[in-house]
DNA sequence: TCAATAGTGTCTATTAGACAATATACT
DNA sequence: AGTATATTGTCTAATAGACACTATTGA
């Protein structure tokens, strides 16, 4: 689960219980859990359920990332995990409001420097790589903003994920030419001229642009 | 497992046993099977093993496609499958040389019209869609050819997958500018001028071009 | 010499980006 | 007015595609 927190691309981590029978006690991990065959009709349903429990968010952008399976990734034996990645607006309140287990939004660079539970470092790396590469040629960063948002805010969202500046004029042309945004009234900001607010027309799927940004990495 | 057979993008199908205890007896299905935790260290290893058993091919292009899990996809109960797709050169001999179970290379359009076992129609659709969309901006069709191959052959491979003609000059510029091919001596053909043979430098991963072909669908 | 295919050259329309200029808010 | 930000316009360099042309083989 990704969001922009403190001007940085951040990921939600949960702390594993300290109790010994569980593997990796006390370690930070990506949110997850076991499929419950009594309530999860599909893998996607399971991911949605976990996500709702953790964040209260109902309809984020959700995409299957991949599956990791093998003999050594869990000390309890051969196991397989199904990773999804979700994009959502920065939560107003910190994620810790559940009494259950501690969780926090951590900038991805920080998270990757920690030794996460299981093979979650590898999974997070893959997720960040996929996100960064898709941001070069899709509208994904729009899902990291609360609606409505302005084009300058959207541009900052792109720049935050990509870690480099983009040209304003070219950026606006790309977004408006793709015709995936609809106007949602003027928004006044703290300072300066107000800007048009937008929302994405179809929150189910991202828009794909015909090419990436200049000198941008190509999709993987 | 995809290949080009009879000038068409084709997929390997296997016939399920007629014995009743097995679900979907006698139906055509995508090749697959259960993970064997005693010999498959990872999911990827398992996919490689299945592929080798079915086709004898050792090092094709292999990519994880996605996972399908749910309560209704297998009559025996909640199940999860991990789909990979492989690209390989057209096998000289038909795939049926195993005495085990009947299998055949079928053009994808034909295969999709059949009622395959399980949810394999959906999986095959996803695979074809992924392949077609990635062909717009990657070097994937190079893996569908025996090496060495000529640029005209490579172009036909692209055109076969995409189902439309490409401009020769632009195509050659794209391939050679990407610098992912190395020369492998002249090849004489049945008729006309001989052509330079090429092989891909790195068979592990596909090359990504900075943009798609004109009017091509964008990557998904 | 002809048919067939491989390979190259030229021109043009498109467009992403650089960057300057203008517009609109608040103080 | 002056500052800060949003939005638009102009110019240019890069390039993909259209298409004509040349090159090299065998019959």
GROMACS .gro file of N, CA, C and O (backbone and C1' of nucleotides) in nm, chain D residues 2-27:
model
  182
  469DG       P    1   0.650   4.751  -0.725
  469DG     O5'    2   0.619   4.612  -0.651
  469DG     C5'    3   0.610   4.609  -0.508
  469DG     C4'    4   0.591   4.466  -0.463
  469DG     C3'    5   0.674   4.365  -0.542
  469DG     O3'    6   0.725   4.269  -0.450
  469DG     C1'    7   0.447   4.304  -0.549
  470DT       P    8   0.840   4.169  -0.500
  470DT     O5'    9   0.783   4.030  -0.447
  470DT     C5'   10   0.713   4.025  -0.322
  470DT     C4'   11   0.625   3.904  -0.319
  470DT     C3'   12   0.686   3.778  -0.381
  470DT     O3'   13   0.668   3.670  -0.292
  470DT     C1'   14   0.471   3.815  -0.469
  471DA       P   15   0.752   3.532  -0.312
  471DA     O5'   16   0.636   3.432  -0.356
  471DA     C5'   17   0.520   3.422  -0.276
  471DA     C4'   18   0.414   3.348  -0.355
  471DA     C3'   19   0.468   3.229  -0.434
  471DA     O3'   20   0.394   3.113  -0.398
  471DA     C1'   21   0.332   3.365  -0.571
  472DT       P   22   0.456   2.966  -0.429
  472DT     O5'   23   0.358   2.914  -0.544
  472DT     C5'   24   0.220   2.907  -0.515
  472DT     C4'   25   0.142   2.931  -0.640
  472DT     C3'   26   0.159   2.827  -0.750
  472DT     O3'   27   0.048   2.739  -0.747
  472DT     C1'   28   0.136   3.048  -0.833
  473DA       P   29   0.030   2.622  -0.854
  473DA     O5'   30  -0.054   2.693  -0.970
  473DA     C5'   31  -0.179   2.753  -0.938
  473DA     C4'   32  -0.249   2.799  -1.065
  473DA     C3'   33  -0.260   2.695  -1.175
  473DA     O3'   34  -0.390   2.703  -1.231
  473DA     C1'   35  -0.144   2.887  -1.257
  474DT       P   36  -0.436   2.595  -1.341
  474DT     O5'   37  -0.394   2.669  -1.475
  474DT     C5'   38  -0.456   2.792  -1.509
  474DT     C4'   39  -0.401   2.843  -1.641
  474DT     C3'   40  -0.393   2.739  -1.753
  474DT     O3'   41  -0.480   2.781  -1.856
  474DT     C1'   42  -0.197   2.872  -1.743
  475DT       P   43  -0.494   2.704  -1.994
  475DT     O5'   44  -0.398   2.792  -2.087
  475DT     C5'   45  -0.410   2.934  -2.085
  475DT     C4'   46  -0.312   2.997  -2.183
  475DT     C3'   47  -0.302   2.927  -2.319
  475DT     O3'   48  -0.314   3.026  -2.419
  475DT     C1'   49  -0.087   2.956  -2.226
  476DG       P   50  -0.314   2.982  -2.572
  476DG     O5'   51  -0.169   3.029  -2.618
  476DG     C5'   52  -0.122   3.157  -2.578
  476DG     C4'   53   0.014   3.186  -2.641
  476DG     C3'   54   0.034   3.129  -2.781
  476DG     O3'   55   0.107   3.224  -2.859
  476DG     C1'   56   0.199   3.038  -2.636
  477DT       P   57   0.129   3.198  -3.014
  477DT     O5'   58   0.286   3.177  -3.024
  477DT     C5'   59   0.371   3.257  -2.945
  477DT     C4'   60   0.515   3.213  -2.962
  477DT     C3'   61   0.549   3.155  -3.099
  477DT     O3'   62   0.675   3.205  -3.138
  477DT     C1'   63   0.607   3.000  -2.934
  478DC       P   64   0.724   3.186  -3.288
  478DC     O5'   65   0.856   3.098  -3.269
  478DC     C5'   66   0.947   3.130  -3.163
  478DC     C4'   67   1.036   3.011  -3.135
  478DC     C3'   68   1.088   2.940  -3.260
  478DC     O3'   69   1.230   2.939  -3.256
  478DC     C1'   70   0.999   2.785  -3.102
  479DT       P   71   1.310   2.881  -3.380
  479DT     O5'   72   1.372   2.747  -3.322
  479DT     C5'   73   1.393   2.735  -3.180
  479DT     C4'   74   1.429   2.592  -3.148
  479DT     C3'   75   1.489   2.514  -3.264
  479DT     O3'   76   1.592   2.432  -3.215
  479DT     C1'   77   1.300   2.401  -3.185
  480DA       P   78   1.702   2.373  -3.316
  480DA     O5'   79   1.731   2.231  -3.251
  480DA     C5'   80   1.709   2.212  -3.110
  480DA     C4'   81   1.671   2.068  -3.084
  480DA     C3'   82   1.742   1.968  -3.174
  480DA     O3'   83   1.778   1.855  -3.097
  480DA     C1'   84   1.506   1.953  -3.206
  481DA       P   85   1.851   1.730  -3.158
  481DA     O5'   86   1.735   1.620  -3.159
  481DA     C5'   87   1.658   1.603  -3.042
  481DA     C4'   88   1.551   1.498  -3.065
  481DA     C3'   89   1.599   1.376  -3.146
  481DA     O3'   90   1.549   1.259  -3.085
  481DA     C1'   91   1.413   1.476  -3.252
  482DT       P   92   1.594   1.116  -3.143
  482DT     O5'   93   1.467   1.071  -3.227
  482DT     C5'   94   1.337   1.085  -3.172
  482DT     C4'   95   1.235   1.038  -3.273
  482DT     C3'   96   1.288   0.931  -3.370
  482DT     O3'   97   1.184   0.840  -3.398
  482DT     C1'   98   1.202   1.108  -3.491
  483DA       P   99   1.190   0.690  -3.342
  483DA     O5'  100   1.045   0.634  -3.374
  483DA     C5'  101   0.932   0.707  -3.330
  483DA     C4'  102   0.827   0.714  -3.438
  483DA     C3'  103   0.815   0.587  -3.522
  483DA     O3'  104   0.677   0.563  -3.545
  483DA     C1'  105   0.864   0.771  -3.663
  484DG       P  106   0.631   0.426  -3.610
  484DG     O5'  107   0.588   0.469  -3.757
  484DG     C5'  108   0.485   0.565  -3.770
  484DG     C4'  109   0.487   0.625  -3.907
  484DG     C3'  110   0.470   0.525  -4.022
  484DG     O3'  111   0.360   0.567  -4.099
  484DG     C1'  112   0.648   0.674  -4.066
  485DA       P  113   0.299   0.465  -4.207
  485DA     O5'  114   0.327   0.542  -4.344
  485DA     C5'  115   0.292   0.679  -4.356
  485DA     C4'  116   0.346   0.734  -4.486
  485DA     C3'  117   0.334   0.639  -4.605
  485DA     O3'  118   0.291   0.711  -4.719
  485DA     C1'  119   0.560   0.703  -4.576
  486DC       P  120   0.243   0.633  -4.849
  486DC     O5'  121   0.372   0.636  -4.942
  486DC     C5'  122   0.454   0.752  -4.945
  486DC     C4'  123   0.584   0.722  -5.014
  486DC     C3'  124   0.580   0.605  -5.115
  486DC     O3'  125   0.651   0.644  -5.229
  486DC     C1'  126   0.761   0.581  -4.974
  487DA       P  127   0.617   0.584  -5.374
  487DA     O5'  128   0.742   0.640  -5.457
  487DA     C5'  129   0.799   0.764  -5.416
  487DA     C4'  130   0.951   0.754  -5.418
  487DA     C3'  131   1.007   0.675  -5.537
  487DA     O3'  132   1.118   0.743  -5.590
  487DA     C1'  133   1.091   0.586  -5.336
  488DC       P  134   1.175   0.699  -5.732
  488DC     O5'  135   1.318   0.639  -5.696
  488DC     C5'  136   1.404   0.710  -5.606
  488DC     C4'  137   1.507   0.615  -5.550
  488DC     C3'  138   1.572   0.523  -5.655
  488DC     O3'  139   1.710   0.555  -5.665
  488DC     C1'  140   1.516   0.407  -5.454
  489DT       P  141   1.792   0.485  -5.787
  489DT     O5'  142   1.883   0.383  -5.705
  489DT     C5'  143   1.956   0.429  -5.592
  489DT     C4'  144   2.008   0.312  -5.513
  489DT     C3'  145   2.092   0.212  -5.595
  489DT     O3'  146   2.210   0.184  -5.522
  489DT     C1'  147   1.923   0.100  -5.474
  490DA       P  148   2.317   0.082  -5.584
  490DA     O5'  149   2.278  -0.051  -5.507
  490DA     C5'  150   2.296  -0.056  -5.367
  490DA     C4'  151   2.291  -0.201  -5.320
  490DA     C3'  152   2.373  -0.298  -5.406
  490DA     O3'  153   2.438  -0.387  -5.318
  490DA     C1'  154   2.147  -0.368  -5.399
  491DT       P  155   2.553  -0.481  -5.373
  491DT     O5'  156   2.480  -0.621  -5.374
  491DT     C5'  157   2.431  -0.674  -5.251
  491DT     C4'  158   2.353  -0.800  -5.279
  491DT     C3'  159   2.422  -0.899  -5.372
  491DT     O3'  160   2.410  -1.028  -5.315
  491DT     C1'  161   2.204  -0.861  -5.443
  492DT       P  162   2.526  -1.133  -5.335
  492DT     O5'  163   2.448  -1.248  -5.414
  492DT     C5'  164   2.388  -1.351  -5.342
  492DT     C4'  165   2.248  -1.380  -5.393
  492DT     C3'  166   2.238  -1.480  -5.507
  492DT     O3'  167   2.253  -1.611  -5.460
  492DT     C1'  168   2.068  -1.309  -5.515
  493DG       P  169   2.284  -1.733  -5.553
  493DG     O5'  170   2.143  -1.759  -5.624
  493DG     C5'  171   2.030  -1.794  -5.544
  493DG     C4'  172   1.910  -1.816  -5.634
  493DG     C3'  173   1.935  -1.919  -5.745
  493DG     O3'  174   1.817  -1.997  -5.762
  493DG     C1'  175   1.877  -1.711  -5.841
  494DA       P  176   1.819  -2.119  -5.862
  494DA     O5'  177   1.725  -2.066  -5.979
  494DA     C5'  178   1.593  -2.022  -5.947
  494DA     C4'  179   1.523  -1.972  -6.073
  494DA     C3'  180   1.537  -2.066  -6.193
  494DA     O3'  181   1.415  -2.068  -6.266
  494DA     C1'  182   1.621  -1.852  -6.248
   0.00000   0.00000   0.00000
